[in-house]
Amino acid sequence: MQRKMQEQELLKLIDRKKIPGHVAIIMDGNGRWARERGLPRSAGHKQGVESVRAIVRCSSQLEINVLTLFAFSTENWKRPPWEVNYLMNLPEQYLTSELPELVKNNVRVHFVGDPGRLPQQVCKAIGKGLEATRENTGMILNFALNYGSRAEITQAARKITQDVLAGKINSEFSESQFSAYLYTGRLRIPDPDLLIRTSGEYRISNFLLWQLAYSELWFTEVYWPDFNRMHLLQAIFDYQQRTRRFGSS
Ligand code: IPE
Ligand code: IPE
Ligand code: MG
């Protein structure tokens, strides 16, 4: 009840004309959420999916243009096989249950990352999501899976080098020409306006290093499975109080 009231209050304070166009989230703290409850880490990941459902719904209602969710990093392969397997089942689970609603809400599913090492079943699920929502024109729900920023920049450098050697692009290429070779550039996704990281970790963990150059950063101690609409509204409200200068005086 109290939460609902706080939500209503925050909603009134938020300027609907200044909603961040692109919100990126490092969804962290599932394991610690579970440990604090004496549960296996998988229980934290399961509950984390519920937060994804709620935050996607809320973001699309707020008319955020792009929501990028960091779901699995190129470094997360270091985890035990059972946990990697568990995490790899989640995109399919989420999309299977949520796809009809995403379609109905005009949400368009996207993907950034290296599909190379992803199990076939994950690629299939994502492919199905992409296909089913291809014509949608509302919020882009962008899953970062097997995503690593250094890998992304390295593949961009490799591709642009090939194109320079093939004479397709001048070797004096610009920043914006280079950024078109990033995963986000190929999808024409603008840079994040707001980055949220949960769980009290104050680092970027190889996420969107290039694209975050001028993003506003918002950190919370809250673990991802506890992150709800109110936290998102609070982050957006705080974002709206900031002055973005992009280097100007
Ligand atoms: C986020 O929670 C999920 C992924 C990184 C895939 P963690 O699993 O990292 O949870 P903590 O950080 O160990 O609490
Ligand atoms: C970042 O969280 C990756 C995702 C949220 C998918 P991690 O838990 O992997 O990051 P570190 O290891 O704490 O930096
Ligand atoms: Mg973590």
XYZ file of N, CA and C and ligand atoms in Angstrom:
776
model
N 0.838 -1.200 0.000
C 0.000 0.000 0.000
C 0.878 1.257 0.000
N 1.821 1.263 0.976
C 2.710 2.418 1.077
C 3.548 2.566 -0.191
N 3.959 1.377 -0.715
C 4.771 1.405 -1.934
C 3.978 1.999 -3.088
N 2.725 1.603 -3.184
C 1.858 2.128 -4.249
C 1.770 3.651 -4.152
N 1.652 4.150 -2.898
C 1.537 5.598 -2.710
C 2.817 6.300 -3.123
N 3.958 5.699 -2.698
C 5.257 6.276 -3.070
C 5.403 6.317 -4.589
N 4.939 5.230 -5.209
C 4.989 5.144 -6.671
C 4.189 6.273 -7.310
N 2.981 6.465 -6.794
C 2.106 7.522 -7.325
C 2.768 8.893 -7.167
N 3.368 9.104 -5.983
C 4.044 10.386 -5.712
C 5.165 10.610 -6.722
N 5.986 9.561 -6.894
C 7.119 9.665 -7.817
C 6.631 9.927 -9.243
N 5.565 9.224 -9.609
C 5.021 9.388 -10.966
C 4.606 10.834 -11.224
N 4.060 11.462 -10.177
C 3.627 12.851 -10.325
C 4.831 13.769 -10.496
N 5.953 13.402 -9.852
C 7.142 14.266 -9.892
C 7.933 14.118 -11.194
N 7.716 12.999 -11.870
C 8.507 12.728 -13.075
C 7.979 13.524 -14.265
N 8.902 14.159 -14.964
C 8.541 14.941 -16.159
C 8.458 13.980 -17.353
N 7.255 13.734 -17.833
C 7.066 12.749 -18.895
C 7.730 13.179 -20.200
N 8.048 14.460 -20.300
C 8.712 14.918 -21.537
C 10.231 14.717 -21.469
N 10.726 14.345 -20.274
C 12.181 14.174 -20.141
C 12.552 12.757 -19.719
N 11.802 11.801 -20.208
C 12.104 10.395 -19.917
C 13.397 10.032 -20.668
N 14.376 9.395 -19.991
C 15.593 9.024 -20.718
C 15.268 8.115 -21.907
N 15.852 8.414 -23.045
C 15.542 7.647 -24.246
C 16.051 6.217 -24.161
N 17.249 6.067 -23.613
C 17.854 4.735 -23.521
C 18.307 4.492 -22.077
N 17.745 3.477 -21.459
C 18.143 3.081 -20.110
C 18.834 1.724 -20.216
N 20.030 1.630 -19.637
C 20.765 0.355 -19.636
C 20.901 -0.099 -18.185
N 20.735 -1.399 -17.959
C 20.782 -1.891 -16.573
C 21.742 -3.076 -16.430
N 22.648 -2.950 -15.444
C 23.483 -4.090 -15.051
C 22.735 -4.757 -13.895
N 22.080 -5.855 -14.214
C 21.204 -6.518 -13.244
C 22.078 -7.411 -12.362
N 22.436 -6.934 -11.180
C 23.411 -7.669 -10.373
C 22.869 -7.949 -8.967
N 23.361 -9.026 -8.383
C 23.047 -9.325 -6.986
C 22.101 -10.504 -6.788
N 21.831 -11.253 -7.838
C 20.928 -12.407 -7.708
C 21.470 -13.429 -6.705
N 22.772 -13.684 -6.803
C 23.403 -14.700 -5.948
C 23.335 -14.292 -4.485
N 23.671 -13.034 -4.200
C 23.661 -12.563 -2.807
C 22.242 -12.508 -2.256
N 21.291 -12.157 -3.117
C 19.881 -12.145 -2.690
C 19.493 -13.537 -2.191
N 19.906 -14.563 -2.944
C 19.568 -15.941 -2.585
C 20.317 -16.362 -1.318
N 21.614 -16.046 -1.275
C 22.429 -16.467 -0.121
C 21.859 -15.910 1.180
N 21.427 -14.665 1.144
C 20.874 -14.043 2.363
C 19.607 -14.746 2.833
N 18.983 -15.498 1.937
C 17.759 -16.212 2.308
C 18.014 -17.709 2.488
N 19.277 -18.075 2.446
C 19.626 -19.491 2.581
C 19.166 -20.326 1.396
N 19.040 -19.682 0.236
C 18.555 -20.381 -0.959
C 19.700 -20.600 -1.954
N 19.545 -21.535 -2.891
C 20.578 -21.698 -3.923
C 20.600 -20.477 -4.855
N 21.740 -20.222 -5.468
C 21.879 -19.058 -6.370
C 20.799 -19.059 -7.452
N 20.402 -20.275 -7.873
C 19.388 -20.370 -8.938
C 18.091 -19.668 -8.524
N 17.767 -19.732 -7.233
C 16.534 -19.078 -6.754
C 16.633 -17.566 -6.972
N 17.836 -17.038 -6.836
C 18.043 -15.601 -7.081
C 17.847 -15.263 -8.547
N 18.365 -16.133 -9.416
C 18.206 -15.890 -10.862
C 16.728 -15.979 -11.247
N 16.021 -16.952 -10.628
C 14.593 -17.132 -10.926
C 13.821 -15.879 -10.525
N 14.108 -15.389 -9.338
C 13.413 -14.191 -8.874
C 13.819 -12.976 -9.718
N 15.067 -13.003 -10.199
C 15.550 -11.920 -11.066
C 14.725 -11.793 -12.337
N 14.240 -12.925 -12.833
C 13.402 -12.894 -14.039
C 12.092 -12.143 -13.750
N 11.594 -12.296 -12.519
C 10.364 -11.568 -12.151
C 10.616 -10.065 -12.191
N 11.798 -9.647 -11.754
C 12.137 -8.214 -11.831
C 12.202 -7.775 -13.285
N 12.744 -8.619 -14.140
C 12.812 -8.283 -15.566
C 11.392 -8.044 -16.090
N 10.486 -8.966 -15.767
C 9.098 -8.797 -16.229
C 8.545 -7.447 -15.808
N 8.687 -7.126 -14.521
C 8.105 -5.893 -13.988
C 8.759 -4.661 -14.606
N 10.071 -4.693 -14.759
C 10.785 -3.506 -15.231
C 10.542 -3.284 -16.728
N 10.424 -4.362 -17.472
C 10.118 -4.222 -18.903
C 8.740 -3.575 -19.067
N 7.774 -4.076 -18.315
C 6.408 -3.550 -18.378
C 6.396 -2.065 -18.033
N 7.049 -1.730 -16.947
C 7.051 -0.342 -16.473
C 7.767 0.562 -17.474
N 8.896 0.090 -18.012
C 9.669 0.909 -18.963
C 8.854 1.197 -20.205
N 8.125 0.186 -20.659
C 7.346 0.392 -21.875
C 6.172 1.333 -21.592
N 5.590 1.254 -20.388
C 4.523 2.205 -20.021
C 5.050 3.634 -19.950
N 6.291 3.774 -19.497
C 6.882 5.122 -19.389
C 7.340 5.668 -20.745
N 7.229 4.817 -21.750
C 7.638 5.166 -23.113
C 9.139 5.439 -23.236
N 9.904 4.631 -22.528
C 11.357 4.616 -22.730
C 11.576 4.025 -24.125
N 12.483 4.593 -24.908
C 12.665 4.091 -26.277
C 13.439 2.780 -26.327
N 14.522 2.723 -25.531
C 15.364 1.518 -25.535
C 15.684 1.113 -24.100
N 15.495 -0.162 -23.802
C 15.897 -0.710 -22.506
C 16.900 -1.827 -22.782
N 18.150 -1.620 -22.359
C 19.163 -2.661 -22.567
C 19.438 -3.352 -21.242
N 19.295 -4.660 -21.225
C 19.492 -5.434 -20.001
C 20.711 -6.340 -20.139
N 21.665 -6.177 -19.205
C 22.868 -7.016 -19.231
C 22.509 -8.344 -18.553
N 22.376 -9.375 -19.354
C 21.885 -10.654 -18.835
C 22.994 -11.692 -18.666
N 24.046 -11.605 -19.507
C 25.145 -12.580 -19.407
C 26.370 -11.980 -20.078
N 27.466 -11.915 -19.324
C 28.667 -11.286 -19.887
C 29.615 -12.334 -20.467
N 30.554 -11.870 -21.274
C 31.542 -12.798 -21.842
C 32.393 -13.408 -20.720
N 32.405 -12.774 -19.558
C 33.169 -13.281 -18.412
C 32.354 -14.272 -17.574
N 31.037 -14.262 -17.747
C 30.193 -15.146 -16.934
C 30.360 -16.629 -17.273
N 31.086 -16.932 -18.359
C 31.387 -18.349 -18.675
C 32.304 -18.952 -17.617
N 32.920 -18.081 -16.800
C 33.810 -18.595 -15.744
C 33.031 -19.261 -14.618
N 31.733 -19.125 -14.613
C 30.919 -19.693 -13.530
C 30.774 -21.207 -13.703
N 30.394 -21.926 -12.637
C 30.254 -23.390 -12.761
C 29.241 -23.754 -13.845
N 29.466 -24.898 -14.520
C 28.594 -25.292 -15.640
C 27.105 -25.294 -15.287
N 26.768 -25.742 -14.071
C 25.321 -25.806 -13.733
C 24.711 -24.404 -13.766
N 25.511 -23.399 -13.311
C 24.959 -22.051 -13.235
C 24.855 -21.437 -14.636
N 25.892 -21.705 -15.458
C 25.845 -21.225 -16.846
C 24.611 -21.813 -17.530
N 24.392 -23.127 -17.325
C 23.222 -23.781 -17.939
C 21.927 -23.146 -17.468
N 21.868 -22.900 -16.180
C 20.650 -22.316 -15.610
C 20.386 -20.951 -16.252
N 21.451 -20.143 -16.316
C 21.294 -18.789 -16.880
C 20.917 -18.845 -18.353
N 21.448 -19.856 -19.048
C 21.178 -19.975 -20.495
C 19.739 -20.398 -20.782
N 19.075 -20.951 -19.771
C 17.669 -21.339 -19.976
C 16.718 -20.164 -19.800
N 17.205 -19.115 -19.145
C 16.287 -18.027 -18.775
C 15.737 -17.227 -19.956
N 16.574 -16.884 -20.974
C 16.004 -16.111 -22.087
C 14.822 -16.838 -22.737
N 14.984 -18.150 -22.924
C 13.916 -18.921 -23.561
C 12.662 -18.926 -22.680
N 12.903 -19.166 -21.383
C 11.776 -19.190 -20.430
C 11.039 -17.858 -20.443
N 11.811 -16.787 -20.348
C 11.207 -15.452 -20.289
C 10.438 -15.162 -21.564
N 11.089 -15.412 -22.698
C 10.451 -15.056 -23.970
C 9.225 -15.920 -24.252
N 9.309 -17.211 -23.878
C 8.158 -18.081 -24.128
C 6.932 -17.558 -23.395
N 7.121 -17.174 -22.133
C 5.934 -16.743 -21.387
C 5.538 -15.303 -21.718
N 6.517 -14.490 -22.113
C 6.230 -13.049 -22.223
C 5.977 -12.563 -23.650
N 6.347 -13.379 -24.623
C 6.278 -12.906 -26.016
C 4.895 -12.363 -26.423
N 3.812 -13.076 -26.083
C 2.498 -12.538 -26.490
C 2.264 -11.129 -25.955
N 2.673 -10.901 -24.693
C 2.465 -9.566 -24.119
C 3.387 -8.533 -24.771
N 4.624 -8.939 -25.075
C 5.557 -8.019 -25.734
C 5.001 -7.605 -27.093
N 4.472 -8.592 -27.808
C 3.898 -8.308 -29.132
C 2.739 -7.324 -28.978
N 1.882 -7.633 -28.013
C 0.695 -6.793 -27.782
C 1.097 -5.364 -27.387
N 2.151 -5.238 -26.597
C 2.569 -3.910 -26.130
C 3.495 -3.187 -27.107
N 3.603 -3.720 -28.312
C 4.377 -3.072 -29.366
C 5.878 -2.998 -29.057
N 6.372 -3.919 -28.197
C 7.795 -3.958 -27.834
C 8.567 -4.722 -28.911
N 9.738 -4.219 -29.238
C 10.566 -4.895 -30.230
C 11.797 -5.505 -29.551
N 11.979 -6.789 -29.711
C 13.106 -7.476 -29.071
C 14.356 -7.343 -29.935
N 15.480 -7.038 -29.275
C 16.775 -6.957 -29.940
C 17.801 -7.746 -29.140
N 18.981 -7.865 -29.688
C 20.041 -8.631 -29.026
C 21.379 -7.966 -29.318
N 22.217 -7.817 -28.307
C 23.609 -7.440 -28.549
C 24.510 -8.455 -27.866
N 25.588 -8.811 -28.528
C 26.516 -9.782 -27.980
C 27.074 -10.632 -29.099
N 27.889 -11.615 -28.691
C 28.475 -12.515 -29.681
C 27.649 -13.801 -29.698
N 26.891 -14.029 -30.771
C 26.038 -15.216 -30.779
C 26.855 -16.506 -30.882
N 28.145 -16.366 -31.278
C 29.000 -17.517 -31.552
C 28.950 -18.601 -30.497
N 29.141 -18.229 -29.229
C 29.277 -19.251 -28.193
C 27.947 -19.591 -27.513
N 26.877 -18.918 -27.916
C 25.589 -19.159 -27.257
C 24.999 -20.498 -27.708
N 24.433 -21.267 -26.786
C 23.794 -22.521 -27.189
C 22.695 -22.253 -28.224
N 22.493 -23.242 -29.074
C 21.530 -23.087 -30.169
C 20.135 -22.708 -29.684
N 19.782 -23.278 -28.526
C 18.413 -23.061 -28.014
C 18.222 -21.585 -27.633
N 19.297 -20.927 -27.184
C 19.200 -19.504 -26.834
C 19.050 -18.678 -28.117
N 19.883 -19.006 -29.125
C 19.810 -18.277 -30.401
C 18.423 -18.432 -31.008
N 17.875 -19.637 -30.881
C 16.545 -19.900 -31.445
C 15.486 -19.042 -30.753
N 15.562 -19.010 -29.421
C 14.572 -18.243 -28.647
C 14.664 -16.754 -28.996
N 15.897 -16.253 -29.056
C 16.088 -14.831 -29.373
C 15.602 -14.560 -30.804
N 15.965 -15.473 -31.718
C 15.560 -15.330 -33.118
C 14.036 -15.270 -33.234
N 13.381 -16.109 -32.452
C 11.919 -16.130 -32.461
C 11.366 -14.797 -31.939
N 11.980 -14.298 -30.878
C 11.558 -13.009 -30.298
C 11.739 -11.873 -31.291
N 12.896 -11.888 -31.965
C 13.202 -10.854 -32.968
C 12.163 -10.875 -34.086
N 11.896 -12.098 -34.551
C 10.994 -12.289 -35.677
C 9.563 -11.861 -35.330
N 9.107 -12.320 -34.154
C 7.708 -12.052 -33.753
C 7.452 -10.571 -33.505
N 8.526 -9.805 -33.214
C 8.322 -8.394 -32.844
C 8.912 -7.440 -33.881
N 9.337 -7.996 -35.002
C 10.031 -7.224 -36.047
C 9.277 -5.963 -36.478
N 7.961 -6.083 -36.572
C 7.155 -4.953 -37.077
C 6.787 -3.959 -35.977
N 7.117 -4.305 -34.724
C 6.706 -3.420 -33.623
C 7.494 -2.116 -33.641
N 6.842 -1.056 -33.186
C 7.457 0.274 -33.293
C 7.634 0.939 -31.935
N 7.304 0.208 -30.853
C 7.413 0.797 -29.513
C 8.811 0.601 -28.933
N 8.876 0.355 -27.634
C 10.173 0.230 -26.961
C 11.018 -0.918 -27.518
N 12.306 -0.662 -27.653
C 13.240 -1.736 -28.009
C 13.727 -2.373 -26.711
N 13.504 -3.670 -26.592
C 13.996 -4.421 -25.440
C 15.239 -5.171 -25.912
N 16.379 -4.674 -25.456
C 17.638 -5.124 -25.996
C 18.367 -6.000 -24.981
N 18.505 -7.294 -25.268
C 19.186 -8.197 -24.346
C 20.666 -8.273 -24.677
N 21.500 -7.983 -23.682
C 22.941 -8.164 -23.849
C 23.302 -9.545 -23.312
N 23.613 -10.428 -24.235
C 23.857 -11.838 -23.894
C 25.179 -12.271 -24.505
N 26.013 -12.906 -23.716
C 27.394 -13.149 -24.138
C 27.948 -11.842 -24.685
N 27.694 -10.792 -23.919
C 28.143 -9.465 -24.309
C 29.378 -9.083 -23.496
N 30.352 -8.536 -24.178
C 31.526 -7.952 -23.538
C 31.933 -6.770 -24.392
N 32.162 -5.648 -23.730
C 32.436 -4.438 -24.490
C 33.764 -4.520 -25.237
N 34.762 -5.120 -24.598
C 36.057 -5.216 -25.277
C 35.962 -6.120 -26.495
N 35.178 -7.182 -26.368
C 34.966 -8.071 -27.524
C 34.254 -7.308 -28.635
N 33.276 -6.492 -28.252
C 32.514 -5.716 -29.232
C 33.425 -4.724 -29.972
N 34.275 -4.034 -29.208
C 35.157 -3.038 -29.823
C 36.207 -3.746 -30.698
N 36.680 -4.896 -30.220
C 37.685 -5.634 -30.996
C 37.106 -6.114 -32.325
N 35.870 -6.658 -32.302
C 35.287 -7.122 -33.569
C 35.030 -5.942 -34.497
N 34.679 -4.786 -33.909
C 34.453 -3.596 -34.738
C 35.760 -3.178 -35.408
N 36.851 -3.221 -34.633
C 38.165 -2.842 -35.176
C 38.569 -3.796 -36.305
N 38.310 -5.090 -36.088
C 38.640 -6.084 -37.117
C 37.862 -5.813 -38.409
N 36.558 -5.577 -38.265
C 35.709 -5.380 -39.446
C 36.064 -4.096 -40.179
N 36.339 -3.053 -39.430
C 36.632 -1.772 -40.086
C 37.984 -1.868 -40.802
N 38.899 -2.633 -40.211
C 40.207 -2.833 -40.861
C 40.003 -3.544 -42.208
N 39.164 -4.575 -42.177
C 38.880 -5.300 -43.435
C 38.298 -4.347 -44.477
N 37.376 -3.484 -44.036
C 36.734 -2.561 -44.977
C 37.703 -1.489 -45.477
N 38.643 -1.105 -44.622
C 39.663 -0.144 -45.063
C 40.524 -0.822 -46.135
N 40.946 -2.062 -45.838
C 41.808 -2.785 -46.788
C 41.088 -3.037 -48.114
N 39.763 -3.248 -48.023
C 38.981 -3.490 -49.248
C 38.631 -2.190 -49.961
N 39.041 -1.068 -49.381
C 38.773 0.240 -50.004
C 37.334 0.713 -49.842
N 36.594 0.084 -48.908
C 35.188 0.474 -48.726
C 35.057 1.693 -47.817
N 36.070 1.940 -47.016
C 36.010 3.084 -46.091
C 37.412 3.685 -45.986
N 37.451 5.006 -45.878
C 38.735 5.706 -45.781
C 39.385 5.430 -44.426
N 40.705 5.286 -44.405
C 41.385 4.969 -43.136
C 41.279 6.123 -42.133
N 40.896 7.297 -42.585
C 40.698 8.438 -41.672
C 39.250 8.470 -41.170
N 38.680 7.285 -40.937
C 37.260 7.233 -40.539
C 37.007 8.007 -39.238
N 35.754 8.449 -39.090
C 35.382 9.275 -37.935
C 34.882 8.407 -36.770
N 34.680 9.031 -35.618
C 34.121 8.320 -34.455
C 32.763 7.721 -34.807
N 31.941 8.519 -35.501
C 30.591 7.993 -35.777
C 30.651 6.866 -36.808
N 31.598 6.932 -37.741
C 31.742 5.803 -38.671
C 32.192 4.553 -37.906
N 33.113 4.739 -36.960
C 33.578 3.579 -36.183
C 32.440 2.988 -35.359
N 31.654 3.880 -34.733
C 30.613 3.363 -33.832
C 29.537 2.592 -34.594
N 29.432 2.830 -35.884
C 28.467 2.056 -36.687
C 28.859 0.579 -36.759
N 30.128 0.258 -36.453
C 30.594 -1.132 -36.485
C 30.354 -1.861 -35.160
N 29.951 -1.103 -34.132
C 29.640 -1.747 -32.850
C 28.292 -2.461 -32.984
N 28.014 -3.394 -32.076
C 26.717 -4.094 -32.152
C 25.580 -3.072 -32.143
N 25.709 -2.075 -31.239
C 24.644 -1.080 -31.093
C 24.528 -0.190 -32.328
N 25.647 0.039 -33.008
C 25.645 0.877 -34.200
C 24.908 0.198 -35.335
N 25.169 -1.103 -35.446
C 24.512 -1.848 -36.522
C 23.000 -1.860 -36.322
N 22.568 -1.789 -35.054
C 21.120 -1.769 -34.772
C 20.584 -0.347 -34.679
N 21.478 0.618 -34.883
C 21.114 2.041 -34.775
C 20.508 2.391 -33.420
N 21.086 1.834 -32.367
C 20.628 2.153 -31.013
C 21.460 3.315 -30.482
N 20.825 4.393 -30.020
C 21.596 5.525 -29.500
C 22.275 5.169 -28.175
N 23.237 5.987 -27.749
C 23.942 5.722 -26.494
C 22.984 5.806 -25.306
N 23.263 5.044 -24.235
C 22.387 5.129 -23.057
C 22.417 6.531 -22.447
N 21.256 7.001 -21.999
C 21.197 8.250 -21.244
C 21.426 7.958 -19.774
N 20.967 6.792 -19.356
C 21.023 6.440 -17.937
C 21.480 4.994 -17.784
N 22.515 4.796 -16.945
C 22.950 3.436 -16.603
C 22.613 3.172 -15.145
N 21.933 2.055 -14.912
C 21.588 1.640 -13.547
C 22.381 0.387 -13.218
N 23.014 0.355 -12.031
C 23.585 -0.912 -11.575
C 23.081 -1.194 -10.165
N 22.612 -2.392 -9.984
C 22.095 -2.795 -8.681
C 23.180 -3.496 -7.869
N 22.891 -3.782 -6.621
C 23.662 -4.651 -5.716
C 24.872 -3.996 -5.057
N 24.980 -2.676 -5.135
C 26.050 -2.002 -4.414
C 27.441 -2.218 -4.991
N 27.523 -2.645 -6.238
C 28.834 -2.722 -6.910
C 28.968 -1.461 -7.754
N 30.144 -0.843 -7.635
C 30.323 0.438 -8.322
C 31.333 0.267 -9.453
N 30.963 -0.537 -10.420
C 31.844 -0.729 -11.572
C 30.998 -1.028 -12.806
N 31.681 -1.012 -13.954
C 30.988 -1.151 -15.237
C 31.048 -2.598 -15.750
N 32.025 -3.378 -15.268
C 32.136 -4.799 -15.632
C 32.033 -5.054 -17.140
N 32.789 -4.282 -17.903
C 32.913 -4.545 -19.347
C 31.584 -4.380 -20.103
N 30.783 -3.427 -19.656
C 29.473 -3.191 -20.281
C 29.505 -1.868 -21.051
N 29.229 -1.872 -22.312
C 29.016 -0.673 -23.137
C 30.055 0.431 -22.906
N 31.327 0.045 -22.862
C 32.385 1.011 -22.503
C 32.390 2.234 -23.416
N 32.220 1.999 -24.693
C 32.221 3.111 -25.653
C 30.951 3.954 -25.491
N 29.823 3.254 -25.421
C 28.508 3.917 -25.452
C 28.188 4.682 -24.175
N 28.850 4.335 -23.065
C 28.522 4.985 -21.786
C 29.302 6.277 -21.566
N 30.043 6.722 -22.586
C 30.952 7.863 -22.414
C 30.307 9.039 -21.683
N 29.059 9.359 -22.005
C 28.402 10.504 -21.364
C 27.085 10.152 -20.693
N 26.922 8.878 -20.346
C 25.680 8.473 -19.680
C 25.701 8.921 -18.221
N 24.531 9.136 -17.682
C 24.397 9.387 -16.246
C 24.390 8.029 -15.548
N 25.142 7.940 -14.442
C 25.256 6.659 -13.740
C 24.438 6.689 -12.451
N 23.725 5.630 -12.196
C 22.879 5.544 -10.986
C 23.077 4.179 -10.351
N 23.548 4.210 -9.092
C 23.825 2.951 -8.397
C 22.888 2.777 -7.211
N 22.551 1.550 -6.932
C 21.733 1.258 -5.751
C 22.256 0.001 -5.065
N 22.073 -0.036 -3.742
C 22.470 -1.211 -2.953
C 21.490 -2.377 -3.156
N 20.311 -2.065 -3.665
C 19.254 -3.074 -3.816
C 19.713 -4.194 -4.755
N 19.471 -5.442 -4.358
C 19.796 -6.567 -5.236
C 18.758 -6.647 -6.349
N 19.182 -7.141 -7.518
C 18.281 -7.151 -8.672
C 16.912 -7.808 -8.378
N 16.854 -8.957 -7.671
C 15.528 -9.568 -7.447
C 14.587 -8.680 -6.628
N 15.143 -7.703 -5.920
C 14.298 -6.782 -5.141
C 14.033 -5.477 -5.882
N 14.617 -5.318 -7.030
C 14.476 -4.057 -7.777
C 13.072 -3.999 -8.381
N 12.348 -2.933 -8.086
C 10.964 -2.855 -8.573
C 10.690 -1.517 -9.267
N 9.445 -1.319 -9.639
C 9.027 -0.119 -10.374
C 9.444 1.156 -9.641
N 9.311 1.107 -8.319
C 9.612 2.301 -7.545
C 11.081 2.705 -7.700
N 11.951 1.693 -7.695
C 13.376 2.001 -7.860
C 13.642 2.601 -9.234
N 12.971 2.059 -10.233
C 13.164 2.596 -11.589
C 12.681 4.049 -11.647
N 11.529 4.297 -11.047
C 10.997 5.672 -11.043
C 11.951 6.603 -10.298
N 12.502 6.111 -9.188
C 13.450 6.931 -8.418
C 14.680 7.262 -9.274
N 15.191 6.260 -9.991
C 16.373 6.473 -10.846
C 16.062 7.510 -11.919
N 14.872 7.422 -12.491
C 14.499 8.361 -13.550
C 14.312 9.764 -12.973
N 13.700 9.824 -11.790
C 13.530 11.130 -11.144
C 14.906 11.761 -10.877
N 15.815 10.987 -10.294
C 17.164 11.506 -10.000
C 17.864 11.955 -11.285
N 17.708 11.158 -12.318
C 18.305 11.488 -13.629
C 17.806 12.861 -14.091
N 16.511 13.094 -13.879
C 15.929 14.365 -14.357
C 16.419 15.572 -13.561
N 17.010 15.330 -12.377
C 17.532 16.461 -11.582
C 18.959 16.824 -12.007
N 19.552 16.006 -12.848
C 20.962 16.239 -13.199
C 21.092 17.143 -14.417
N 22.230 17.822 -14.505
C 22.493 18.656 -15.673
C 23.543 17.953 -16.519
N 23.182 17.624 -17.722
C 24.153 16.956 -18.599
C 24.870 18.031 -19.402
N 26.172 18.020 -19.329
C 26.916 19.108 -19.983
C 27.701 18.660 -21.214
N 27.997 17.422 -21.306
C 28.758 16.897 -22.458
C 30.030 17.706 -22.714
N 30.628 18.179 -21.645
C 31.908 18.898 -21.796
C 31.756 20.385 -21.901
N 30.537 20.873 -22.089
C 30.392 22.332 -22.231
C 30.390 22.973 -20.843
N 30.469 24.304 -20.782
C 30.592 24.952 -19.471
C 29.213 25.259 -18.894
C 23.472 -11.170 -11.653
O 23.605 -11.694 -10.383
C 23.242 -12.222 -12.697
C 24.354 -12.379 -13.635
C 25.504 -11.788 -13.551
C 24.159 -13.290 -14.732
P 24.902 -12.468 -9.881
O 24.756 -13.911 -10.230
O 26.143 -11.835 -10.399
O 24.765 -12.267 -8.337
P 25.929 -11.914 -7.303
O 26.642 -10.711 -7.833
O 26.814 -13.111 -7.198
O 25.187 -11.610 -6.031
C 27.824 -8.148 -14.559
O 27.676 -8.774 -13.332
C 27.241 -8.989 -15.657
C 25.785 -9.093 -15.669
C 24.952 -8.439 -14.890
C 25.263 -9.980 -16.675
P 28.810 -9.688 -12.708
O 28.302 -10.173 -11.393
O 29.240 -10.705 -13.682
O 29.994 -8.640 -12.519
P 31.261 -8.650 -11.558
O 31.935 -9.978 -11.744
O 30.758 -8.474 -10.174
O 32.086 -7.494 -12.005
Mg 27.330 -10.328 -9.719
